Coordinates of C-alpha atoms and ligand atoms in Angstrom, one line a residue:
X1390 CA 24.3 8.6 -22.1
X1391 CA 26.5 12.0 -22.1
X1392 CA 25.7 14.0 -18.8
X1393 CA 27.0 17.1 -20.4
X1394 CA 30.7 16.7 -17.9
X1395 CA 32.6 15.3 -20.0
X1396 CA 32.4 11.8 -18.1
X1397 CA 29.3 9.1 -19.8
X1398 CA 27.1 8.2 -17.0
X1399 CA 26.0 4.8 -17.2
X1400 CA 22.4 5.8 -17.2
X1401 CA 19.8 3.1 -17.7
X1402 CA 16.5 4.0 -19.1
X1403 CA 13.2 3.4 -17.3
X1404 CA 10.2 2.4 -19.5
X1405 CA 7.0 1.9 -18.0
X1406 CA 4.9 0.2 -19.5
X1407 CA 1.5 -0.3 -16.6
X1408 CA -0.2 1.4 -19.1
X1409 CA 0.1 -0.9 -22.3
X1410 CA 1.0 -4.3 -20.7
X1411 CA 0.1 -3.8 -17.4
X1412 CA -3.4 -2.9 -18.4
X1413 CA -3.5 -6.3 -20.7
X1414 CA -3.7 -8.0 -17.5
X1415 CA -6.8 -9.6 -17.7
X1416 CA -9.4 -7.2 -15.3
X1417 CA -7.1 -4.5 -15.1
X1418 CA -8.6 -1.9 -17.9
X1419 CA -8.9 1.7 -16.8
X1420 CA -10.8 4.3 -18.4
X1421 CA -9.2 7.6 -19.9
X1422 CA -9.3 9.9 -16.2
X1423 CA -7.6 6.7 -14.3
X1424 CA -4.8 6.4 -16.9
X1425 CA -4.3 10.3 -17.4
X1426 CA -3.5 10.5 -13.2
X1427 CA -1.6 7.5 -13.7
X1428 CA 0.7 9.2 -16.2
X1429 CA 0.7 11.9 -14.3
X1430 CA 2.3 9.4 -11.2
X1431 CA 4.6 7.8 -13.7
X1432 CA 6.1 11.5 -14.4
X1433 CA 6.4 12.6 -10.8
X1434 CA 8.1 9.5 -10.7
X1435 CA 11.0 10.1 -12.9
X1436 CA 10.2 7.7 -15.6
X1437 CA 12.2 8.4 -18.9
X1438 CA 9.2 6.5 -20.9
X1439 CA 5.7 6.1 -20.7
X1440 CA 4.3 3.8 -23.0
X1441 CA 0.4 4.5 -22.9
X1442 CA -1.2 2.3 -25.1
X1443 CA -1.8 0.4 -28.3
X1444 CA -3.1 3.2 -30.3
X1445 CA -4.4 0.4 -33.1
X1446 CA -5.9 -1.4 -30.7
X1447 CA -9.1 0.7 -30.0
X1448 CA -10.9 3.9 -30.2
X1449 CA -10.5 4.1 -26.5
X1450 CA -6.4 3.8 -26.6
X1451 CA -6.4 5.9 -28.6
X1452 CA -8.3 8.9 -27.0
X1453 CA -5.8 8.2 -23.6
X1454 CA -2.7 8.1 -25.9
X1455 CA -4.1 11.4 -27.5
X1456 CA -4.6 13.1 -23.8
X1457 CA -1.3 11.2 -22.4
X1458 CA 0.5 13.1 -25.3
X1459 CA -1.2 16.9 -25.0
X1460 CA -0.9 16.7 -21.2
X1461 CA 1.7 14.8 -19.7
X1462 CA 5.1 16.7 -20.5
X1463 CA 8.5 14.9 -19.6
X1464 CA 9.1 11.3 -20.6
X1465 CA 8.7 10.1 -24.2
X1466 CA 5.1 9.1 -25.0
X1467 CA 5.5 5.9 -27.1
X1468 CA 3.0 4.0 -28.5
X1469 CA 2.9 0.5 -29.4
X1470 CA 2.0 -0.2 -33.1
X1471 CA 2.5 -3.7 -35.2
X1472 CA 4.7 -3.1 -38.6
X1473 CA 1.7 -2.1 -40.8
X1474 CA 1.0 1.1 -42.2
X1475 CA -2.2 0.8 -40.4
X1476 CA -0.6 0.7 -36.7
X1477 CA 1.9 3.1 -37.6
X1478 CA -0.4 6.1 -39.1
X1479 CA -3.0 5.2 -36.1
X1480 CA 0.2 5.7 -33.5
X1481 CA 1.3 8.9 -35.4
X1482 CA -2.7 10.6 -34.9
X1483 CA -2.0 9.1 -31.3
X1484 CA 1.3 11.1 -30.2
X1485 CA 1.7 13.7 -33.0
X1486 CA 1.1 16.6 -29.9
X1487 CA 3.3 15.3 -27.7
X1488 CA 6.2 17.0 -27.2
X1489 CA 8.4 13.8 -26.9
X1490 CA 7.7 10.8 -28.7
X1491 CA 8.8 6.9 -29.7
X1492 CA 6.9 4.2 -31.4
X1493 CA 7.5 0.7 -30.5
X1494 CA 6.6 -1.6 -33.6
X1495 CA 7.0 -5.2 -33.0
X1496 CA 6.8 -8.3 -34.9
X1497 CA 7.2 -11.8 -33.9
X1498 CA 9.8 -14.1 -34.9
X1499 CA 10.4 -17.0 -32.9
X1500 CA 9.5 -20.9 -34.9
X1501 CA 6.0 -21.2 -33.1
X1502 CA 4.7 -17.5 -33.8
X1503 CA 6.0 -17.6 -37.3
X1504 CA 4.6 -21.2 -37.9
X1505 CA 1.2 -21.1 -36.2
X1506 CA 0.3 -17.8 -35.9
X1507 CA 1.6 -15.8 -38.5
X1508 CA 2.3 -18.2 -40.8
X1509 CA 5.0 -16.3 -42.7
X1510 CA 8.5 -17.5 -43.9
X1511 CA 11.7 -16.2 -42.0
X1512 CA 12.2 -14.3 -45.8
X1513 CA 8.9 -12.6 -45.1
X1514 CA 9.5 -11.7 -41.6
X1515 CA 12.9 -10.0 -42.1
X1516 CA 10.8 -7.9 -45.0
X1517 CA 8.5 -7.0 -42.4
X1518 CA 10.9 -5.8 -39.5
X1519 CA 12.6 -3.6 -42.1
X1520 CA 9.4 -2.2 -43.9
X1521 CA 7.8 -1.6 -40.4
X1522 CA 11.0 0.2 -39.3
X1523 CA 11.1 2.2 -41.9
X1524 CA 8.0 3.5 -42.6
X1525 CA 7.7 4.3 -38.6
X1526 CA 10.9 6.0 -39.1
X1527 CA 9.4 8.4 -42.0
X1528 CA 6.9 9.9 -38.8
X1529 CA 9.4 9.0 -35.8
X1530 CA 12.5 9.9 -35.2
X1531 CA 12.7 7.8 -31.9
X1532 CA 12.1 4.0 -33.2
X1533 CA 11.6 0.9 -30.7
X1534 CA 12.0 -2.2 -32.2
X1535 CA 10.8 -5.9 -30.7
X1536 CA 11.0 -9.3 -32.2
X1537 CA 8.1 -10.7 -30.0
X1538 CA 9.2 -14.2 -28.2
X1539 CA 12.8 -13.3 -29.1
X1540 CA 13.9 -15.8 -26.1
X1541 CA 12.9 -18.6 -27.7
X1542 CA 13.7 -17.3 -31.3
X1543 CA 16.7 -18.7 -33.3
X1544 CA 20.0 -16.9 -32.1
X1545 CA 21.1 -16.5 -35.6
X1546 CA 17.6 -15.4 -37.0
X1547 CA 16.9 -13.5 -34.6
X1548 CA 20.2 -11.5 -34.8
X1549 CA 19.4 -11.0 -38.6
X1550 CA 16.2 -9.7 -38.0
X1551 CA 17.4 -7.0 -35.8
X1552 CA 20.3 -6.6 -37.9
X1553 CA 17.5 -5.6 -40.2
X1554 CA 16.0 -3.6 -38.2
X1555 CA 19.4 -1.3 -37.2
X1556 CA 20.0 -0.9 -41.1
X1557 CA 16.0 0.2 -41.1
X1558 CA 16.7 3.1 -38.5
X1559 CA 15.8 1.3 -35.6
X1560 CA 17.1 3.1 -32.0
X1561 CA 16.2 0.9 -29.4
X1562 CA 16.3 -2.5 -29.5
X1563 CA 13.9 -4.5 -27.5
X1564 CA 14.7 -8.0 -26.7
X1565 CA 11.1 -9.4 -25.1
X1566 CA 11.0 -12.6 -23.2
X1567 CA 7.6 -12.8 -23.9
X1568 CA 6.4 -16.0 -22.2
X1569 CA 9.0 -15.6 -19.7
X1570 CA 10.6 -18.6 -20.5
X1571 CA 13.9 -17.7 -20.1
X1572 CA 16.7 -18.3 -16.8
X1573 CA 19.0 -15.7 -16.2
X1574 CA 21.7 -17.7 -17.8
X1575 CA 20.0 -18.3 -20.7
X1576 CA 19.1 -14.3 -21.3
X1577 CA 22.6 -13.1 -20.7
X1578 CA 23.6 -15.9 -23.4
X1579 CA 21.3 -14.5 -25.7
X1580 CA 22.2 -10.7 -25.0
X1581 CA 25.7 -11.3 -25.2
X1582 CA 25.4 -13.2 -28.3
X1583 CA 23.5 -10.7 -30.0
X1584 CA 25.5 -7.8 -28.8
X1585 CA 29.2 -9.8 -30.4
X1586 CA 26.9 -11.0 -34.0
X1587 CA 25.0 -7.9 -34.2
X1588 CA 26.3 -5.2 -37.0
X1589 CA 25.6 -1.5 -35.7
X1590 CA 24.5 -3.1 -32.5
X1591 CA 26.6 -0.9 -30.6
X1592 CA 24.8 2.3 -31.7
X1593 CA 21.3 1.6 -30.8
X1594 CA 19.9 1.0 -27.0
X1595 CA 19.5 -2.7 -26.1
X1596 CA 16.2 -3.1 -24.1
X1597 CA 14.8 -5.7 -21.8
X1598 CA 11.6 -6.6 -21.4
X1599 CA 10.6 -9.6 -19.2
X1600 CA 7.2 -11.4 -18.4
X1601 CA 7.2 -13.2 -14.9
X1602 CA 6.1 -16.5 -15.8
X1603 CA 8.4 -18.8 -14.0
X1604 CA 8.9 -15.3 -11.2
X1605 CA 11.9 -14.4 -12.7
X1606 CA 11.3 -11.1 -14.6
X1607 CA 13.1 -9.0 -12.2
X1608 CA 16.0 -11.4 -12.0
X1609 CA 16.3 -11.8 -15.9
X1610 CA 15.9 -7.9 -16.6
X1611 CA 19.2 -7.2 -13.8
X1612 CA 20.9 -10.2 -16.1
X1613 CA 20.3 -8.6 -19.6
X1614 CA 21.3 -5.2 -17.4
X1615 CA 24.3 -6.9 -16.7
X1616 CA 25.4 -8.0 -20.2
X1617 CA 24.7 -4.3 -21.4
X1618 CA 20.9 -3.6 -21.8
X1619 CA 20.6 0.1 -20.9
X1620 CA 16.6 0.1 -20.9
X1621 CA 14.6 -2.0 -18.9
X1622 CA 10.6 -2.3 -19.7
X1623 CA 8.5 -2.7 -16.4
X1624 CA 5.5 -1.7 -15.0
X1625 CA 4.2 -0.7 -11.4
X1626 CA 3.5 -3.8 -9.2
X1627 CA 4.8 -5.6 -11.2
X1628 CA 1.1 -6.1 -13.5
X1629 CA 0.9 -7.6 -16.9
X1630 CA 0.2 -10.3 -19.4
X1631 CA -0.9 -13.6 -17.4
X1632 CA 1.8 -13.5 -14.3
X1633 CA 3.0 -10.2 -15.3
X1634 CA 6.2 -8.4 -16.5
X1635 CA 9.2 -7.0 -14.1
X1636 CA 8.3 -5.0 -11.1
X1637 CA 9.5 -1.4 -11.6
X1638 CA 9.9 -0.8 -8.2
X1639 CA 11.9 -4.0 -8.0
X1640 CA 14.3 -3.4 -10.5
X1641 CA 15.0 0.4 -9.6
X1642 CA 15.3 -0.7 -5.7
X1643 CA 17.9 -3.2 -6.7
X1644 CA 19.4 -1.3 -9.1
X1645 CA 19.9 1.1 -6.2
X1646 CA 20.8 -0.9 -3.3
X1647 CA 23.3 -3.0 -5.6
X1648 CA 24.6 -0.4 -7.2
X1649 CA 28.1 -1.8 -6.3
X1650 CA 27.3 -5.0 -8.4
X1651 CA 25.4 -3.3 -11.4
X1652 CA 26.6 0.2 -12.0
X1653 CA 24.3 2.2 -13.3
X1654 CA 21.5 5.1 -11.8
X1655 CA 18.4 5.7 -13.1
X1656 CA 16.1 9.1 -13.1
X1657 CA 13.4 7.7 -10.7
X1658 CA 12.2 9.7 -7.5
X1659 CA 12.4 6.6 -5.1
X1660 CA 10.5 8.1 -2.7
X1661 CA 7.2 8.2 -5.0
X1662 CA 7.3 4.4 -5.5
X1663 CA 5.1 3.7 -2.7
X1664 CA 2.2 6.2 -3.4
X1665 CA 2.7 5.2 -7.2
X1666 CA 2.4 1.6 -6.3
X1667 CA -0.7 2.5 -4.6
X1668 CA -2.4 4.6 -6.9
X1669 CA -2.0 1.7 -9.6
X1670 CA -3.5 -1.0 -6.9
X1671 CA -6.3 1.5 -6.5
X1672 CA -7.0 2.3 -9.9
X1673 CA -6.5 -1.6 -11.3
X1674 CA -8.3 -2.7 -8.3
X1675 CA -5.3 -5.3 -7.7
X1676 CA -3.9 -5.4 -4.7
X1677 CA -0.5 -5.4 -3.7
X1678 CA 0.1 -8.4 -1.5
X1679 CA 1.6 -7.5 1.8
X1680 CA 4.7 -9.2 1.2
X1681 CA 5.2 -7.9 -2.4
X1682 CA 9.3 -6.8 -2.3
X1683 CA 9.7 -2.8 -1.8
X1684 CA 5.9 -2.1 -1.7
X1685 CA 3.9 -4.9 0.3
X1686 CA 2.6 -3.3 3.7
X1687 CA 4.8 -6.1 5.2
X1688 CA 8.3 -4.9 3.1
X1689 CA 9.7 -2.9 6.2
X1690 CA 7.8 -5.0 9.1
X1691 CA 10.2 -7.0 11.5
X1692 CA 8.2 -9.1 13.7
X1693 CA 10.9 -11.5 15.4
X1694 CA 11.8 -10.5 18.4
X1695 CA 15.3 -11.1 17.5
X1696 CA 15.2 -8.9 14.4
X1697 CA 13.6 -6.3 16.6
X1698 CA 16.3 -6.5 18.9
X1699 CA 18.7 -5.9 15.7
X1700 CA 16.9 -3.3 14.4
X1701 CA 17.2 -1.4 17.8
X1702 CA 20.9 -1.4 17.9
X1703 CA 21.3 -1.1 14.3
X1704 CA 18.6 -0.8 11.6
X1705 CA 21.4 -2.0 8.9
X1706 CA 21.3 -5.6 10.6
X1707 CA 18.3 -6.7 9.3
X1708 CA 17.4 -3.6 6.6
X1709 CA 18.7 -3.1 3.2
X1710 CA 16.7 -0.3 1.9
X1711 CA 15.2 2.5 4.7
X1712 CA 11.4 2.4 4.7
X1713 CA 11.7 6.4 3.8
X1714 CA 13.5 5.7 0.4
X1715 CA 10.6 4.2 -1.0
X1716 CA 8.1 6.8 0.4
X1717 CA 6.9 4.3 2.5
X1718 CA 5.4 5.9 5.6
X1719 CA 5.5 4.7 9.1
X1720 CA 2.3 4.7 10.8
X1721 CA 2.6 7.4 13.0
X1722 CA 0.3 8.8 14.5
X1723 CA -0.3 12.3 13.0
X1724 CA -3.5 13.7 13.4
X1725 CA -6.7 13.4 15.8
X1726 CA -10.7 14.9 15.8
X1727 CA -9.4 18.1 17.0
X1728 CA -6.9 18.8 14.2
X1729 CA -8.1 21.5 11.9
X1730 CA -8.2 21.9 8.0
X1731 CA -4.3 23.3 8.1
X1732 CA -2.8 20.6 9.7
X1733 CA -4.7 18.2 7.7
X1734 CA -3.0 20.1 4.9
X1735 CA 0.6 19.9 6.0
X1736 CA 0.7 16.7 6.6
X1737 CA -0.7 15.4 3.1
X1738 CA 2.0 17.9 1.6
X1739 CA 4.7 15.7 3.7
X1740 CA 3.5 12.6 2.6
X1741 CA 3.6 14.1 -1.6
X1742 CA -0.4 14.7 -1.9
X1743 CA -0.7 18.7 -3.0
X1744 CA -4.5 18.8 -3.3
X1745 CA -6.7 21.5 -4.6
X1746 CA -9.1 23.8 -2.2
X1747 CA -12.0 21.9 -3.2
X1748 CA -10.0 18.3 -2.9
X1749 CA -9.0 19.6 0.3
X1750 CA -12.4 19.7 1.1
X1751 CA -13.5 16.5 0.1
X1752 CA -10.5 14.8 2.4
X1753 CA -10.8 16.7 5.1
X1754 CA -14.3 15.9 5.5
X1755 CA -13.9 12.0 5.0
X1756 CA -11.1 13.2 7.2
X1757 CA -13.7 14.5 10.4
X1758 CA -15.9 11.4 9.7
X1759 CA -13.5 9.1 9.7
X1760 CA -11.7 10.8 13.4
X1761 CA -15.1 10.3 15.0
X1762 CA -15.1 6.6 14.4
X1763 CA -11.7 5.8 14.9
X1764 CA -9.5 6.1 18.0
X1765 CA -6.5 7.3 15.9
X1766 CA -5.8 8.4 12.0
X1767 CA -2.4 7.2 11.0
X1768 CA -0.9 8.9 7.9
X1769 CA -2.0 5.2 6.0
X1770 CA -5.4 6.1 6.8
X1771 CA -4.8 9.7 5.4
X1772 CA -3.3 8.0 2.4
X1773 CA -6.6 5.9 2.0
X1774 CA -9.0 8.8 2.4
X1775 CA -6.9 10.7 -0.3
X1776 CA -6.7 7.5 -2.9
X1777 CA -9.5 5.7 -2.3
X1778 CA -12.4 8.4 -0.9
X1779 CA -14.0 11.3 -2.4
X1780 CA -11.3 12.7 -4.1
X1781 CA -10.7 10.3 -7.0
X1782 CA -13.5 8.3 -6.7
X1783 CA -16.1 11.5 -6.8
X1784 CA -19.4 9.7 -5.9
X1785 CA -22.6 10.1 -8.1
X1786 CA -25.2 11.2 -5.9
X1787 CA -28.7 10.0 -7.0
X1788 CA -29.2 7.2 -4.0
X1789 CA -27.8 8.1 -0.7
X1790 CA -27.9 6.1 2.8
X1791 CA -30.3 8.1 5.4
X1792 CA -30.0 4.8 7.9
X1793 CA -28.8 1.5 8.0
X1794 CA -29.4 -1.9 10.2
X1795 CA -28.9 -5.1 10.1
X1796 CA -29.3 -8.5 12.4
X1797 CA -27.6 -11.8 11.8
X1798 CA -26.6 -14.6 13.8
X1799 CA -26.9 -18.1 14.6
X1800 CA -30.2 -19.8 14.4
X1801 CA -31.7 -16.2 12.9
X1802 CA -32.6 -15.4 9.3
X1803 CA -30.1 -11.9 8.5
X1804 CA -31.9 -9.4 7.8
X1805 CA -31.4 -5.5 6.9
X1806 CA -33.4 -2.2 6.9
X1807 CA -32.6 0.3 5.1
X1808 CA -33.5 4.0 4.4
X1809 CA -32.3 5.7 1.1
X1810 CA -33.0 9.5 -0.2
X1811 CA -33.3 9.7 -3.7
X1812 CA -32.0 12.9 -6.1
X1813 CA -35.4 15.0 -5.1
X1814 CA -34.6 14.6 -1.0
X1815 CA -37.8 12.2 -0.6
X1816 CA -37.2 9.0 2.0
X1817 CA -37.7 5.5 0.9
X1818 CA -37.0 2.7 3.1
X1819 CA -37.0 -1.3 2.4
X1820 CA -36.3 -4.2 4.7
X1821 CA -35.4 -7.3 3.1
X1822 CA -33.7 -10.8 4.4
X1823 CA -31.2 -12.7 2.7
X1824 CA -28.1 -15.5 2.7
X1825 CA -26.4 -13.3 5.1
X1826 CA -26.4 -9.5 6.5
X1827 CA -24.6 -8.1 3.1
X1828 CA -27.2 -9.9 0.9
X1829 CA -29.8 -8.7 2.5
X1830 CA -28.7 -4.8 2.6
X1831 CA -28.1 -5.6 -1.1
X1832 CA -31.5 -7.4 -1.7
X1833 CA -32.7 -3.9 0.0
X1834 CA -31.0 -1.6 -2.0
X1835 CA -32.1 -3.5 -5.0
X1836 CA -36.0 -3.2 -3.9
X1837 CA -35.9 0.7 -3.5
X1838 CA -34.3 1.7 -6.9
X1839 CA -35.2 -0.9 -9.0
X1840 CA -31.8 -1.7 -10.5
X1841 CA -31.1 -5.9 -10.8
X1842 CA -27.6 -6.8 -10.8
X1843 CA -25.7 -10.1 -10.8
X1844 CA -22.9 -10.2 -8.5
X1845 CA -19.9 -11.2 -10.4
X1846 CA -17.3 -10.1 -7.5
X1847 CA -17.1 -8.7 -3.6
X1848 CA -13.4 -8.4 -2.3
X1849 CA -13.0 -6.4 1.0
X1850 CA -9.2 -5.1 1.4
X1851 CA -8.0 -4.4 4.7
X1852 CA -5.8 -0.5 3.3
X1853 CA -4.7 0.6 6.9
X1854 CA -3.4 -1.3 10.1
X1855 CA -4.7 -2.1 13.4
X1856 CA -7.7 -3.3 14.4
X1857 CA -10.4 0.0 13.5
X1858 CA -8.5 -0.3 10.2
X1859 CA -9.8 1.2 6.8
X1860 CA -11.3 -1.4 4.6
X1861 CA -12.2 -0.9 1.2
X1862 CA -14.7 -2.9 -0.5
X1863 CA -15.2 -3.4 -3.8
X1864 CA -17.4 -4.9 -6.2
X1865 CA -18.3 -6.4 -9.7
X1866 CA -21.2 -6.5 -11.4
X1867 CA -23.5 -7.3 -14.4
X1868 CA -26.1 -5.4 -15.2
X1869 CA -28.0 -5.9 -19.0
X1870 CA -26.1 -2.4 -19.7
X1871 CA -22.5 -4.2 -18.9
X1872 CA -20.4 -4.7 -16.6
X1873 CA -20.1 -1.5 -13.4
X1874 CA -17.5 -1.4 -10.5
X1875 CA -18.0 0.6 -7.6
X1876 CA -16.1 0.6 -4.1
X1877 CA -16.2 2.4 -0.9
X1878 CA -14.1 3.1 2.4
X1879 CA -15.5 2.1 6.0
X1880 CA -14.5 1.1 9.2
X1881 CA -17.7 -0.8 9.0
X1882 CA -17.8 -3.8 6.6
X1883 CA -21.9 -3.7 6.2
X1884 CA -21.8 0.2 5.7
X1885 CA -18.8 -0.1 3.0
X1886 CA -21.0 -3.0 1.2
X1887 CA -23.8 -0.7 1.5
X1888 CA -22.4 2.5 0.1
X1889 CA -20.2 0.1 -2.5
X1890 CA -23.4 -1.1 -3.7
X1891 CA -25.2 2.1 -4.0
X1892 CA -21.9 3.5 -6.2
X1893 CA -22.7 0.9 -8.7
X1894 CA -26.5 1.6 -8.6
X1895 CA -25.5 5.2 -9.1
X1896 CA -22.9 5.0 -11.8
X1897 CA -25.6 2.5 -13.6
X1898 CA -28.3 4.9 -13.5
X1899 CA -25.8 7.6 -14.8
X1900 CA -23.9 5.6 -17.1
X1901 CA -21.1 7.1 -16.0
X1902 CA -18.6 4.2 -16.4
X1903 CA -16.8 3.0 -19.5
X1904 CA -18.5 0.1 -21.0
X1905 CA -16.7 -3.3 -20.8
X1906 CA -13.5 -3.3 -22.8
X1907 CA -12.8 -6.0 -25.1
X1908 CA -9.3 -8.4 -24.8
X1909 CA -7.2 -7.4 -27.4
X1910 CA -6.8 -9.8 -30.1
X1911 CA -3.7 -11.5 -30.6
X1912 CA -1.5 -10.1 -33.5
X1913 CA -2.8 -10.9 -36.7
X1914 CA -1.2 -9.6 -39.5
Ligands
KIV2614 O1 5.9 -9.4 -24.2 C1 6.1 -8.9 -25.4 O2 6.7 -9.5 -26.3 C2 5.5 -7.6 -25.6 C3 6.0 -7.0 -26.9 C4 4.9 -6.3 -27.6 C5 7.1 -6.1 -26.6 O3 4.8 -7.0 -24.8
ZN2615 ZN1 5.1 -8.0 -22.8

């Protein structure tokens, strides 16, 4: 890449892709508000490509990749699209407003996809790269190409169909490891192969794309880096088909802190990979484990007493990366009950949240609520309020909690009493018993409004530190309309089940939610 000085910058290309593999990742769909503010995080971010979608793949990709493209101006808006004319057209209606665009057409071409699931001839699939290349050249100017399961494809086939797909006006050139078979030596073999038996390989990109199968994604995307790649496909967290594909946040913080080894610099804003990360665990409802690398909770934590000694006289002993280059807060304590509206403002400006007046308004009164319970509120807990509360998650209001109780323990049947106001103000209350305290406020909440649900999943996520931490809870489940989600944020494990509950009672009644995506089909041409 020409910096406009004279000198080439080895400049590597960052293309996410959370929004089109990581959202494959069985469970992870998000409907079209979650993936517009995640595009929006993926820009503030510095990302140089966004791919948002399949645009074939449903009316409902389709929609985002439409709104991704009008509204989300800076990176390249690429859609993924199979070589037919069908794919194609359906990615041009997709991306024909954005101001920058790619398609990414792929086509698989190792033995086993050719042989059992495409059943096509190696004749027919170099036809197919070419056509598909072409015709997405006639609307595209900017043309990704991928021969899906390339590591396990033939060298020399495999460097005829992209051979194929250079003469067809291909400009990137994506080489996916898509079952993440591959070792790091067996990757850099196959890049540097391609890149010495490869006509006109030298003036397209060569991209990497890695799933995480055997846990190397990370380390075989830095290989293919090594051997020349100058784009790496990743997504946030790490999320993606089965085990996943590289971790962004991964690859950019080693390509960072080893800059010495693998000399290049990308466009990313390290310090927004931490509330990036978070946002994408909020709106997937994954969590990022606390000793995920860069982003875990635990990344930065030195418990030993020896490392703490270390740390004291010199933070380089046992640190590679400063917890600040990743935006990654230390829990200090910032704010008590007294602090006003002002503060409350400053301090979410420091920490990269500029809210609204009226989202402003929403935090800071989660914000007072929460200062009453709690002895302290850490900037984590700020960060929960502001990702997990009111201000994304705006609540339906038809049910509400006027009063809660519940009894449990040994030898006594739980029980729980509870008082809700419906939409008109009215009071109705319900006691109920059940398997346990939670069953019964749900039991409860079921009686009053009349909704039946099965419970398909209850996960409660400690999101702060200390011991009157912030846990969020968050549940599944089926209703004979579909499948609902709802969540809430307490200090109090029965209240958040409560008010968790009650979202999903409210978002049924409203019908607020999408309805249950379907699993994309496997390519079928
Ligand atoms: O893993 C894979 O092969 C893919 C392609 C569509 C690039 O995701
Ligand atoms: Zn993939």
């Amino acid at each position: 890449m020409d910096t406009g000085s004279g000198t080439p910058e080895e400049r590597l290309v960052i293309f996410d892709t959370t929004l089109r593999d990581g959202e494959q990742s069985p469970g992870a769909s998000m409907n079209l508000g979650q993936k517009l503010r995640v595009a929006h995080a993926l820009n503030d971010l510095g990302v140089d490509v966004i791919e948002a979608g399949f645009a074939a793949a449903s009316p409902g990709d389709l929609e985002s990749l439409q709104a991704i493209a009008r509204q989300v101006n800076g990176p390249l808006i690429c859609s993924l699209a199979r070589c037919t004319t069908g794919d194609i057209d359906a990615a041009w209606e997709a991306l024909k407003d954005a101001p920058r665009r790619r398609i990414h057409v792929f086509l698989a071409t190792s033995k086993i996809h050719r042989e059992f699931k495409l059943r096509l001839a190696k004749q027919e699939i170099l036809k197919r790269a070419a056509e598909g290349v072409a015709r997405a050249r006639e609307r595209f100017d900017d043309v990704e190409f991928s021969p899906e399961d390339a590591s396990r494809t033939e060298p020399e086939f495999l460097a005829e169909v992209l051979e194929r797909a250079i003469e067809a006006g291909a400009t990137t050139l994506n080489i996916p490891d898509t079952v993440g078979y591959a070792l790091p030596s067996t990757y850099s073999n196959t890049l540097r192969y391609l890149r010495q038996n490869v006509r006109g390989i030298e003036k397209v990109v060569i991209s990497v794309h890695c799933h995480d199968d055997l846990g190397l994604a990370v380390a075989n995307s830095l290989a293919g880096v090594l051997e020349g790649a100058r784009q790496v496909e990743c997504t946030i967290n790490g999320i993606g088909e089965r085990a996943g594909n590289a971790s962004l946040e991964e690859v950019v913080m080693a390509l960072k802190t080893r800059h010495d080894v693998l000399h290049v610099t990308t466009g990313i804003r390290t310090d927004r990979l931490y509330p990036t990360s978070r946002l994408v665990a909020q709106v997937t409802g994954f969590p990022v484990p606390r000793n995920k690398a860069i982003v875990g909770l635990n990344a930065f934590a030195h418990e030993s007493g020896i490392h703490q000694h270390g740390m004291i006289s010199n933070r380089e002993t046992y640190e590679i990366m400063r917890p600040e280059d990743v935006g990654f807060s230390q829990s200090s304590l910032v704010l008590g009950k007294h602090s006003g509206r002002h503060a409350l403002k400053e301090r979410l400006g420091t920490l990269g949240y500029d809210l609204d007046d009226k989202q402003l308004d929403a935090v800071f009164a989660d914000f007072k609520s929460l200062a009453d319970k709690k002895k302290e509120v850490f900037d984590t807990d700020l960060e929960a309020l502001v990702l997990h509360g009111q201000v994304l998650h705006p609540r339906q209001r038809i049910w509400e909690i006027v009063a809660l109780s519940t009894t449990s323990g040994t030898g006594t049947l739980p029980a729980a009493s509870i008082a809700l106001k419906d939409a008109t103000g009215e009071c109705h209350r319900q006691a109920s018993s059940g398997d346990g305290p939670v069953d019964a406020v749900f039991k409860a909440i079921e009686g009053i409004t009349g909704v039946q649900v099965r419970l398909r999943q209850f996960q409660v996520n400690s999101v702060t530190t200390g011991e009157d931490a912030l846990g969020e809870v968050a549940l599944e489940v089926e209703h004979e309309t579909g499948i609902y989600r709802g969540r809430a944020l307490s200090t109090d494990i029965i209240e958040g089940s409560a008010e968790a509950f009650l979202d999903v009672v409210n978002r049924i009644l409203s019908r607020t939610d999408e309805p249950p995506k379907v699993k994309r089909e496997a390519e079928a041409i």
